[in-house]
Amino acid sequence: MNLSMKWLADFVNVSDVNIQEYCDKLTLTGSKVEGYEVLGGEIENVVVARIKKIVPHPDSDHLLICTMDIGTGEDTQIVTGAQNVFEGAIVPAAIPVAKLPGGVTIKAGKLRGVPSNGMLCSMGELGLTAHECPGKEENGILILDECFADKIGTDIREALMLDDTAVEFEITSNRPDCLSVIGLARETAVSFDRALNIPTPAVKGACDGDDISNYLSVGIEAPDLCYRYAAKVVKNVRIQPSPMWLRMRLHAAGVRPINNIVDITNYVMLEYGQPMHAFDYTALDGSAIRVRRAADGEQFKSLDDTDHTLDSTMLVIADEKKACALAGVMGGANSEIRDETKTVVFESACFNGASVRVTAKKNGMRTESSARFEKGLDPENCYAGLMRACELVELLDAGDVVDGMIDVYPTKPTATVLPFEPARYNAFLGTDISEERMVEILEALGCCVANGEITVPSFRADLACMNDIAEEIMRIYGYDKIVSTKICAETTEGGRTPKQSFGVEVENALYGMGIDEIQTFSFISPKYYDKIRMPEDSARRRSVVISNPLGEDTSVMRTTALPSMLEVLARNANFNNENVRLFEMGSIYLPDADATKLPYEGKMLTLGMYGDADFYTVKGVIENLLGLAAITGARFEAVSDNSAYHPGRCARVLTADGTALGVFGQIHPLTAANYGVSLPLFAAELDFDAIFAARKAEKAYKPLPKFPAITRDFSFACDESLEVGRIMAVMQKAGGKLCEEVKLFDIYRGPQVGENKKSVSLRMTLRAEDHTMTMEDAEKVTRKVLVLLERELGLTLRA
Amino acid sequence: MKDMLEKIKAQALSELASENADTEAIRIRYLGKKGELTAVLRGMGALSAEERPVVGQLANEVRAAIEAALSAKVAEQKEKELNDRLAREKLDVTMPGAPARMGHQHPLTRAQREMEEIFIGMGFEIAEGPEVEYDYYNFQALNIPENHPARDTQDTFYITDNILLRSQTSPVQVRVMEQKKPPIRVISPGRVYRSDALDATHSPLFHQMEGLVVDKGITMSDLKGTLETFARKMFGERTQIRFRPHHFPFTEPSAEVDVSCFVCGGKGCRVCKGEGWIEILGAGMVHPFVLSNCGIDPTVYSGFAFGMGLERVTMTRYGIDDIRLFYENDERFLKQF
C-alpha cells in the first residue's frame, strides 16, 4: 500500500513530523514501512514557462529557437527540437543547472552554435505518462493548459502537484483496514497522539423526483458468499479526465488514472479500503441484478478482454441473462464504462474472502480489489464508501446522483465484545501499564471501553481474544518498553536425544578423519535414477512426487542420496579440487504404499571420495565408525550386482545377525561417466538409523592384559580369488580364545607366486588371560591353524 | 707415599682437564683394579700404624677428588655430545607441515550446532519432525485455515491435497505439544521448503530453527529475555535486540526481531545496510487457538515461540552473498569453515 502524505493530511495533521521519523514510528507501532519516495524528488530547477517567440534555427531545419518567459522578469533563450511548440504555449522548462528523473542533468550549452539556456520538457522527461497528463501529446513537449498562466516561474513539482511523498507500507494480512488512507490515518493518529478527523460524506442528490427503484433491484441468491450489496445510480454521466489533484493522488498511490468514474472507484478503494465497481447501466438486460453462483462452464469475458470459464464455486454479479462481473475480482467487458456511458451503477459490496481468493486464483487474476476482499472486509464500510463515491461524483461534476439507494444486507454482524482485563494483560506481557493508558490506546484505535467490556469496532475483525487486545496495547505503548526477564518456571532438563548425540558424535569423528561435510537438496530430478544406473524395476524409483515443482530438477523427493553426492564430487573434480573426501548426513524419503500416509524419512550417511583414496580408504572409515558404535562382528560381503558400483569393488556391511548397514565401493565407470568424470570415484551409502539401532550404547571395559603375548607370522600362497577375510576368519576360529588378533601385514603378487596367485602374510597375536604363553601353547595353536586352513581352504604354508 | 698420592691426584686431574679426555681410560688407569691409586694403597701395608690412617685418609681424599672430577667430566662430555647432536638436528621450521587431514563442518551445520548448544544450556530439548508433512500440522493447527491468505500454493510445495513439504518448522511444535505436557522447552531445527526459484538470495529449500516454550506464567518479557540471551551468546556480549510489531497467524502478539549489527555495533555499515540492525527472527506469544488445538488450556498456560533462518544468520555473519554456495559444496568454500 502506497500512501500519499498529502492525502493523509486530509485526515490527520503530521506536517511537523520529519518523514523519516514518521516512517520509523509507524514501523514501530506495527505498520511496517518498506520505504518512501519523494515524488518528483529527482526534479530540480524545472519551472512553468511561456514561449514568447519562436524563430527557426539558422543552421538546422528541425531546431527552433524559443524566447522564454521563466518568471524572472528576464527572458531566456532555449533551443528545442520538438515540433509541437507554438508562440504563447505554456511549457515546463528546465533551467540550468537542472535535474530530471533518471539522473539527467541539464546544463547551458550550444546547439549547432546557438546558445541554449536549458531544455523544454516532455511528460516522459518529468517521469509522467499520458495517464497523469490526459489528452497531451506524449512525444512532444508537454503543453500545459492556459490555467497555468498565473504560475509562470513556479516550480513544476508544485504546479503539477508532484510535491508529494509516497510511503510504501507492507500491511500484514490481518489488517485489511490498513489497506486504506483512513486506516493508516487512524494508525498515524494513535501513533503520534493526534486528532483523527474523518468527515462524513455528504451527497446532495439530484432531487428531481427520480429514484433508484426506477432503475434497479438487487437480489442476493448466495448470502453465504455475499454479506452485503449496496448500490447507487448516477445519470447524465459526463465522462472526462479527473482533475489534476485526483490524478496525482492516484499517481502517488501507484494507480493509473483512467477517467473520472473509474478514478472515483479507485479513489474510494484507496481512501476507504472499500473496493468499488462501476458499470454501464445500459449494458444490463433488464433491471434486476442477481448476486448468484456461476453456472458450471459459464463463459465470462473480463474487463481486460480475457475469457474465463466459470464454475459454481464462483460468485457473479449478473443481470437477467448474463454475468456482468466476477464478484470482488473484476468487472465484465460487457458492462465496461466507456466514453459514451450515460448511466452508471456504483456497486459497494462485501463478499466472502475465501471465495474471492479462490475465484481470483482459479482465474489467474489477483486484483487490488480481490487482494482486499480475500482478507475479509468490514460490511459496515460499504455504505460510507458508496456515499463517498457519490460525493466525489458531485464534486467532480461527473453526473447526477439519482436519489435513493439499494442496500441488501441480510445479516448485520453483531459487534465483538471482550472483557477488559488490565491485570491479565500486564501479567501476560510482563509489563506495568496503567489502566488509563490502556483505555486511551484502545479508544484511539476505535474500541469502546465501558463497564469492564471492550466493544471492538466492525473494521477490526482481527481482535477476537485477550492476546489480540494485549498486542494492541503493547504495540502502541511501545514494543521497545518490553523488559527482558529470565523464564521463571519449572526447570527442564534439555539436551539431545541419544540418537541426536550419536549423530553429532559420528559427524565429529568424520571431521576428525579428514572428511568435509556437504549439504545437498532433498529433491532431485527423476532422471537422477538413470544417472546412477538404477534398474528400471527398482522399488527405489518410486518417489514422493511434488505436484507443483519449480522444475523437473527438483520434482521428486530423493530415495537415495548417492546421485547428489556424485554430482558434488563431479563438480569438485571440474573445479580441479584435489583429493576430495566428503560426507553428507541427509534424509531419504520412501513413499508409503498408502498415498494418504506420510513417507518414511530415513537418515543416510553418504561418503564420497576421489584422488588419494581407494576402496580400502572408504572401508577404513566405515570400520572406524563401526568401532565408534561399538558394533562387533560386522561382516563385509562382496556385491557384484549393484549397477551404480564397480561389480568387483563393491561390498555391503552387515551386522553379525545379518542386518544391512550399508553398501560402498568404487563407482562403476559408466556411472561416473554419466557425471562426466573419468577419475575413479568412491562412495558409501550407510543407513544411519540401522547403525544407531545396532550400536552398543555402553562400551564394555576389558582389563588390560597381565601376561605377555606371543606373535606368529604365517605366509600363504593362494588363488587371487580367495578372500583374505576367509583366511582370517579360519585363523580366528582356530585360535579360539587365545587368538587376540589376526592382522594382514603384507600381500604380494608377482612372478615368484605365479599368475592369478597372491602371497598373503598374516600375523597372529596369541595371549592367555591367566598365564604367560609358553612355546608349547603357541605350537599347539599354530598346528591347529595349519590343519584348519588346509582342511577348509586347502592352504599350506609358503616354503 | 704422600707425595705419590699427591702426584697421582695432580696427574689425574690434569689429564681430566683436557677437553677430549678419555674418561673411561683415566678411570681404569687410576681407579681400576690395576690402577695407580690401587697400587699405592696396596703398598700401605708397609706403613707404620701411625702413618696408615693418615695416608689412608689422604688416599680416600684423592680417590674422591678423582671420582668427582671424573663424573663432572663425564657429565660435561655428555652435555656437549647432546648439544652437538641437537645442533646437527636443527630443522628448517619454515618448511610446510606434513599434511594432517582435517574435515570441515558445513557452515550451516556449524551455525545449527552453535545455536543448539546455546539453547541446550537454557534447558531446551531438540525436537524433530517429518519434512513431508500433513497440511493439518503445517497450516490448520497453526491457525491458518484453508484459503487463508498466508497459504498460497505459490509458496508451498504440495504432494497431495493433504500432504505437503513443510514450509516452516512450526509443525514440529504442534507435534510436540500434542505429545508432551508443559513445561515444554524445545527447539526444532530443520529443512523447510518454499516454492521460490533459486537465485543469490532465495532457495526452494532452506533451514529454520524454531523454539517453543510453554508453561504457567510465561510472559512476553520472558520471550525478550530468552532471545536477548541467545543473541548475546551467538553474536557477542554487547548485542542488543529490538522488537517490532508484526503478524503471524500462530502467535499473538507477534514481533519481528532485529539484532544490533555485530559488525558495526549499531552505527550503520555495509552489512546492516546502514541501519544498525539486522532482522533475523520472528517471534511471539503462542496463539490461544494453537494451544487449545493441541490440548493445552490457554487460560492456565501461556507460551512463546520464535524462529529464524539458518542461511540468513550464517550469510550475514560471514558476509556470504550467495545462498547457492551452501548447496554447491565447492571444497574451496567448505574448507573456509
PDB file of C-alpha atoms in Angstrom, chain A residues 471-594:
ATOM      1  CA  GLU A 471      -0.944  -6.816  21.403  1.00  0.00           C
ATOM      2  CA  GLU A 472      -2.849  -3.631  20.551  1.00  0.00           C
ATOM      3  CA  ILE A 473      -1.901  -2.136  23.885  1.00  0.00           C
ATOM      4  CA  MET A 474       1.690  -3.250  23.649  1.00  0.00           C
ATOM      5  CA  ARG A 475       2.392  -2.084  20.121  1.00  0.00           C
ATOM      6  CA  ILE A 476       1.091   1.404  20.786  1.00  0.00           C
ATOM      7  CA  TYR A 477       2.630   1.592  24.264  1.00  0.00           C
ATOM      8  CA  GLY A 478       5.859   0.535  22.594  1.00  0.00           C
ATOM      9  CA  TYR A 479       7.498  -2.838  21.975  1.00  0.00           C
ATOM     10  CA  ASP A 480      10.733  -1.119  22.956  1.00  0.00           C
ATOM     11  CA  LYS A 481       9.393  -0.846  26.503  1.00  0.00           C
ATOM     12  CA  ILE A 482       9.208  -4.608  26.972  1.00  0.00           C
ATOM     13  CA  VAL A 483      11.797  -5.516  29.577  1.00  0.00           C
ATOM     14  CA  SER A 484      13.899  -8.643  29.346  1.00  0.00           C
ATOM     15  CA  THR A 485      13.317 -11.269  32.012  1.00  0.00           C
ATOM     16  CA  LYS A 486      14.563 -14.789  32.582  1.00  0.00           C
ATOM     17  CA  ILE A 487      11.966 -17.530  32.460  1.00  0.00           C
ATOM     18  CA  CYS A 488      10.788 -18.201  35.978  1.00  0.00           C
ATOM     19  CA  ALA A 489       9.223 -21.640  35.859  1.00  0.00           C
ATOM     20  CA  GLU A 490       9.763 -25.314  36.465  1.00  0.00           C
ATOM     21  CA  THR A 491      13.267 -26.338  35.406  1.00  0.00           C
ATOM     22  CA  THR A 492      13.675 -28.559  32.395  1.00  0.00           C
ATOM     23  CA  GLU A 493      16.454 -30.959  31.561  1.00  0.00           C
ATOM     24  CA  GLY A 494      17.222 -30.041  27.993  1.00  0.00           C
ATOM     25  CA  GLY A 495      19.715 -31.760  25.781  1.00  0.00           C
ATOM     26  CA  ARG A 496      19.916 -34.098  22.848  1.00  0.00           C
ATOM     27  CA  THR A 497      18.290 -37.497  22.496  1.00  0.00           C
ATOM     28  CA  PRO A 498      20.709 -40.433  22.367  1.00  0.00           C
ATOM     29  CA  LYS A 499      20.250 -40.622  18.604  1.00  0.00           C
ATOM     30  CA  GLN A 500      20.912 -36.902  18.122  1.00  0.00           C
ATOM     31  CA  SER A 501      24.012 -37.157  20.312  1.00  0.00           C
ATOM     32  CA  PHE A 502      25.246 -40.159  18.369  1.00  0.00           C
ATOM     33  CA  GLY A 503      24.725 -38.226  15.140  1.00  0.00           C
ATOM     34  CA  VAL A 504      26.891 -35.393  16.443  1.00  0.00           C
ATOM     35  CA  GLU A 505      29.477 -37.934  17.613  1.00  0.00           C
ATOM     36  CA  VAL A 506      29.619 -39.547  14.174  1.00  0.00           C
ATOM     37  CA  GLU A 507      29.923 -36.160  12.465  1.00  0.00           C
ATOM     38  CA  ASN A 508      32.758 -35.152  14.746  1.00  0.00           C
ATOM     39  CA  ALA A 509      34.526 -38.454  14.086  1.00  0.00           C
ATOM     40  CA  LEU A 510      34.198 -37.861  10.344  1.00  0.00           C
ATOM     41  CA  TYR A 511      35.665 -34.366  10.598  1.00  0.00           C
ATOM     42  CA  GLY A 512      38.495 -35.932  12.587  1.00  0.00           C
ATOM     43  CA  MET A 513      39.049 -38.444   9.793  1.00  0.00           C
ATOM     44  CA  GLY A 514      39.568 -35.584   7.391  1.00  0.00           C
ATOM     45  CA  ILE A 515      36.207 -35.680   5.665  1.00  0.00           C
ATOM     46  CA  ASP A 516      34.378 -32.468   4.744  1.00  0.00           C
ATOM     47  CA  GLU A 517      30.653 -32.182   5.269  1.00  0.00           C
ATOM     48  CA  ILE A 518      28.270 -31.255   2.463  1.00  0.00           C
ATOM     49  CA  GLN A 519      24.548 -30.500   2.288  1.00  0.00           C
ATOM     50  CA  THR A 520      22.503 -31.140  -0.829  1.00  0.00           C
ATOM     51  CA  PHE A 521      18.879 -30.685  -1.853  1.00  0.00           C
ATOM     52  CA  SER A 522      16.373 -33.295  -0.740  1.00  0.00           C
ATOM     53  CA  PHE A 523      14.522 -33.080  -4.024  1.00  0.00           C
ATOM     54  CA  ILE A 524      16.046 -34.269  -7.255  1.00  0.00           C
ATOM     55  CA  SER A 525      15.167 -34.955 -10.862  1.00  0.00           C
ATOM     56  CA  PRO A 526      13.735 -38.438 -11.572  1.00  0.00           C
ATOM     57  CA  LYS A 527      16.465 -38.614 -14.222  1.00  0.00           C
ATOM     58  CA  TYR A 528      18.996 -38.904 -11.416  1.00  0.00           C
ATOM     59  CA  TYR A 529      17.932 -42.537 -11.005  1.00  0.00           C
ATOM     60  CA  ASP A 530      19.034 -43.169 -14.581  1.00  0.00           C
ATOM     61  CA  LYS A 531      22.319 -41.409 -13.929  1.00  0.00           C
ATOM     62  CA  ILE A 532      23.233 -43.833 -11.165  1.00  0.00           C
ATOM     63  CA  ARG A 533      22.050 -46.675 -13.441  1.00  0.00           C
ATOM     64  CA  MET A 534      19.307 -47.778 -11.076  1.00  0.00           C
ATOM     65  CA  PRO A 535      17.476 -50.790 -12.570  1.00  0.00           C
ATOM     66  CA  GLU A 536      14.190 -49.915 -14.262  1.00  0.00           C
ATOM     67  CA  ASP A 537      12.256 -52.189 -11.930  1.00  0.00           C
ATOM     68  CA  SER A 538      13.880 -50.925  -8.727  1.00  0.00           C
ATOM     69  CA  ALA A 539      11.441 -50.058  -5.946  1.00  0.00           C
ATOM     70  CA  ARG A 540      13.610 -47.049  -5.219  1.00  0.00           C
ATOM     71  CA  ARG A 541      12.407 -45.452  -8.427  1.00  0.00           C
ATOM     72  CA  ARG A 542       9.080 -44.812  -6.737  1.00  0.00           C
ATOM     73  CA  SER A 543       9.440 -41.387  -5.123  1.00  0.00           C
ATOM     74  CA  VAL A 544       7.312 -38.878  -3.300  1.00  0.00           C
ATOM     75  CA  VAL A 545       6.361 -36.604  -6.204  1.00  0.00           C
ATOM     76  CA  ILE A 546       5.843 -32.859  -5.819  1.00  0.00           C
ATOM     77  CA  SER A 547       2.640 -31.846  -7.599  1.00  0.00           C
ATOM     78  CA  ASN A 548       3.724 -28.248  -8.235  1.00  0.00           C
ATOM     79  CA  PRO A 549       7.515 -28.387  -8.611  1.00  0.00           C
ATOM     80  CA  LEU A 550       9.632 -25.449  -9.716  1.00  0.00           C
ATOM     81  CA  GLY A 551      11.075 -27.627 -12.433  1.00  0.00           C
ATOM     82  CA  GLU A 552      11.954 -31.227 -13.228  1.00  0.00           C
ATOM     83  CA  ASP A 553      15.312 -30.875 -11.494  1.00  0.00           C
ATOM     84  CA  THR A 554      13.628 -30.544  -8.115  1.00  0.00           C
ATOM     85  CA  SER A 555      10.455 -32.527  -8.712  1.00  0.00           C
ATOM     86  CA  VAL A 556      10.779 -35.691  -6.607  1.00  0.00           C
ATOM     87  CA  MET A 557      11.967 -36.352  -3.070  1.00  0.00           C
ATOM     88  CA  ARG A 558      15.078 -38.490  -3.269  1.00  0.00           C
ATOM     89  CA  THR A 559      15.035 -42.166  -2.314  1.00  0.00           C
ATOM     90  CA  THR A 560      18.826 -42.238  -2.391  1.00  0.00           C
ATOM     91  CA  ALA A 561      21.427 -39.620  -1.578  1.00  0.00           C
ATOM     92  CA  LEU A 562      24.013 -41.144  -3.919  1.00  0.00           C
ATOM     93  CA  PRO A 563      23.269 -39.057  -7.042  1.00  0.00           C
ATOM     94  CA  SER A 564      23.587 -35.795  -5.105  1.00  0.00           C
ATOM     95  CA  MET A 565      26.941 -36.938  -3.707  1.00  0.00           C
ATOM     96  CA  LEU A 566      28.191 -37.927  -7.164  1.00  0.00           C
ATOM     97  CA  GLU A 567      27.086 -34.601  -8.549  1.00  0.00           C
ATOM     98  CA  VAL A 568      29.064 -32.773  -5.872  1.00  0.00           C
ATOM     99  CA  LEU A 569      32.127 -34.966  -6.486  1.00  0.00           C
ATOM    100  CA  ALA A 570      31.877 -34.239 -10.204  1.00  0.00           C
ATOM    101  CA  ARG A 571      31.546 -30.529  -9.553  1.00  0.00           C
ATOM    102  CA  ASN A 572      34.629 -30.535  -7.357  1.00  0.00           C
ATOM    103  CA  ALA A 573      36.532 -32.534  -9.953  1.00  0.00           C
ATOM    104  CA  ASN A 574      35.559 -29.903 -12.513  1.00  0.00           C
ATOM    105  CA  PHE A 575      36.948 -27.216 -10.242  1.00  0.00           C
ATOM    106  CA  ASN A 576      40.204 -29.228 -10.136  1.00  0.00           C
ATOM    107  CA  ASN A 577      39.922 -29.673  -6.384  1.00  0.00           C
ATOM    108  CA  GLU A 578      42.311 -32.485  -5.494  1.00  0.00           C
ATOM    109  CA  ASN A 579      41.930 -35.397  -3.109  1.00  0.00           C
ATOM    110  CA  VAL A 580      38.366 -34.686  -2.118  1.00  0.00           C
ATOM    111  CA  ARG A 581      36.673 -36.581   0.722  1.00  0.00           C
ATOM    112  CA  LEU A 582      33.082 -35.694   1.577  1.00  0.00           C
ATOM    113  CA  PHE A 583      30.168 -36.854   3.652  1.00  0.00           C
ATOM    114  CA  GLU A 584      26.533 -35.920   3.942  1.00  0.00           C
ATOM    115  CA  MET A 585      24.185 -36.752   6.771  1.00  0.00           C
ATOM    116  CA  GLY A 586      20.868 -36.396   4.987  1.00  0.00           C
ATOM    117  CA  SER A 587      17.398 -37.769   4.633  1.00  0.00           C
ATOM    118  CA  ILE A 588      15.838 -40.016   2.038  1.00  0.00           C
ATOM    119  CA  TYR A 589      12.080 -40.256   1.561  1.00  0.00           C
ATOM    120  CA  LEU A 590      10.445 -43.583   0.847  1.00  0.00           C
ATOM    121  CA  PRO A 591       6.763 -43.354  -0.058  1.00  0.00           C
ATOM    122  CA  ASP A 592       4.206 -45.402   1.829  1.00  0.00           C
ATOM    123  CA  ALA A 593       2.077 -47.789  -0.174  1.00  0.00           C
ATOM    124  CA  ASP A 594      -0.867 -45.768   1.078  1.00  0.00           C
TER     125      ASP A 594
END
